[in-house]
Coordinates of C-alpha atoms in Angstrom, one line a residue:
M47 CA 136.8 149.0 136.8
N48 CA 134.9 149.5 133.6
P49 CA 136.9 151.7 131.1
K50 CA 133.7 153.7 130.4
D51 CA 133.6 154.8 134.1
D52 CA 136.3 157.4 133.4
E53 CA 134.7 158.7 130.2
I54 CA 132.7 161.9 130.2
G55 CA 129.6 161.4 128.2
H56 CA 128.5 165.0 127.9
V57 CA 129.7 168.5 128.9
T58 CA 127.5 171.5 129.1
L59 CA 129.2 174.6 127.9
A60 CA 129.3 177.7 130.1
G61 CA 126.4 180.0 129.5
V62 CA 124.1 177.3 128.2
N63 CA 120.8 176.7 130.1
I64 CA 121.4 173.4 131.9
F65 CA 117.7 172.9 132.2
E66 CA 117.3 172.9 128.4
E67 CA 120.2 170.5 128.3
L68 CA 118.2 168.3 130.7
G69 CA 115.2 168.3 128.4
F70 CA 112.9 170.8 129.9
E71 CA 110.6 172.8 127.6
P72 CA 112.2 176.2 126.7
E73 CA 109.8 178.3 128.8
E74 CA 110.1 176.1 131.9
A75 CA 113.9 175.9 131.4
A76 CA 114.1 179.7 131.2
S77 CA 112.0 180.0 134.4
L78 CA 114.1 177.4 136.2
Q79 CA 117.4 179.1 135.1
A80 CA 116.1 182.5 136.3
E81 CA 115.2 181.0 139.7
S82 CA 118.5 179.3 140.0
D83 CA 120.4 182.5 139.0
A84 CA 118.5 184.5 141.7
R85 CA 119.2 181.9 144.4
I86 CA 122.9 182.0 143.5
A87 CA 123.0 185.8 143.5
A88 CA 121.3 185.9 146.9
M89 CA 123.8 183.4 148.4
I90 CA 126.7 185.4 147.0
E91 CA 125.3 188.5 148.5
I92 CA 125.0 186.9 151.9
K93 CA 128.6 185.6 151.7
E94 CA 129.9 189.0 150.6
N95 CA 128.2 190.7 153.5
L96 CA 129.7 188.3 156.0
M97 CA 133.1 188.8 154.4
T98 CA 132.8 192.5 154.6
E99 CA 132.1 192.3 158.3
I100 CA 135.2 190.3 158.8
A101 CA 137.4 192.4 156.6
D102 CA 136.1 195.6 158.3
W103 CA 136.9 194.1 161.7
I104 CA 140.5 193.3 160.5
A105 CA 141.0 196.8 159.3
A106 CA 139.4 198.5 162.3
S107 CA 141.6 196.3 164.6
E108 CA 144.6 197.1 162.5
L109 CA 145.6 193.4 162.4
R110 CA 147.9 191.7 160.0
Q111 CA 146.4 188.8 158.2
S112 CA 148.5 186.4 160.2
E113 CA 147.2 187.9 163.5
A114 CA 143.6 187.8 162.2
A115 CA 144.1 184.2 161.3
V116 CA 145.0 183.3 164.8
R117 CA 142.0 185.0 166.2
L118 CA 139.7 183.6 163.6
Q119 CA 141.2 180.1 164.0
V120 CA 142.0 179.7 160.3
S121 CA 145.1 179.9 158.1
R122 CA 146.5 183.2 156.8
P123 CA 145.6 182.2 153.2
R124 CA 142.0 181.8 154.4
V125 CA 142.0 185.3 155.7
S126 CA 143.3 186.5 152.4
D127 CA 140.5 184.7 150.6
V128 CA 138.0 186.5 152.9
V129 CA 139.5 189.9 152.4
N130 CA 139.6 189.3 148.6
K131 CA 136.0 188.1 148.7
K132 CA 136.6 184.7 147.1
V133 CA 133.0 183.6 147.8
S134 CA 133.3 180.3 146.1
K135 CA 135.9 179.1 148.7
F136 CA 133.5 179.4 151.7
T137 CA 130.2 178.2 152.9
V138 CA 127.8 180.5 154.7
D139 CA 128.2 178.4 157.8
T140 CA 132.0 178.8 157.8
L141 CA 131.7 182.6 157.4
I142 CA 129.1 182.8 160.2
E143 CA 131.4 180.9 162.5
M144 CA 134.2 183.4 161.7
V145 CA 131.9 186.4 162.4
Q146 CA 131.0 184.8 165.7
R147 CA 134.7 184.4 166.6
I148 CA 135.2 188.1 166.3
G149 CA 132.5 188.7 168.8
K150 CA 129.6 189.6 166.5
K151 CA 126.2 188.0 166.4
V152 CA 124.6 187.0 163.2
Q153 CA 120.8 187.4 162.8
V154 CA 118.8 185.8 160.1
A155 CA 115.7 187.6 158.8
V156 CA 113.1 186.1 156.5
V157 CA 111.3 188.8 154.6

């Protein structure tokens, strides 16, 4: 193995526009960053909505997290992550599957 394979050549600091770091012109970099931020925000909103459905179901069913975990076919810590809206720990697909396991249908609308 080449010793340089383990070396990190460059680290982009948090809050820095990655597109500028990649060499895009400032205007284009700003536009790309804004588009990226909007897509991320939209994905977070979708995940939070799905998590709210699951958390509301748990509350309405008066289930303990361990009981909900059995019904959702996940571990109890995963239920805790849903209830606490740890969106980075889930894909949309996983959350949709969990919503379907509680007997709800998920519809996708393109507007």
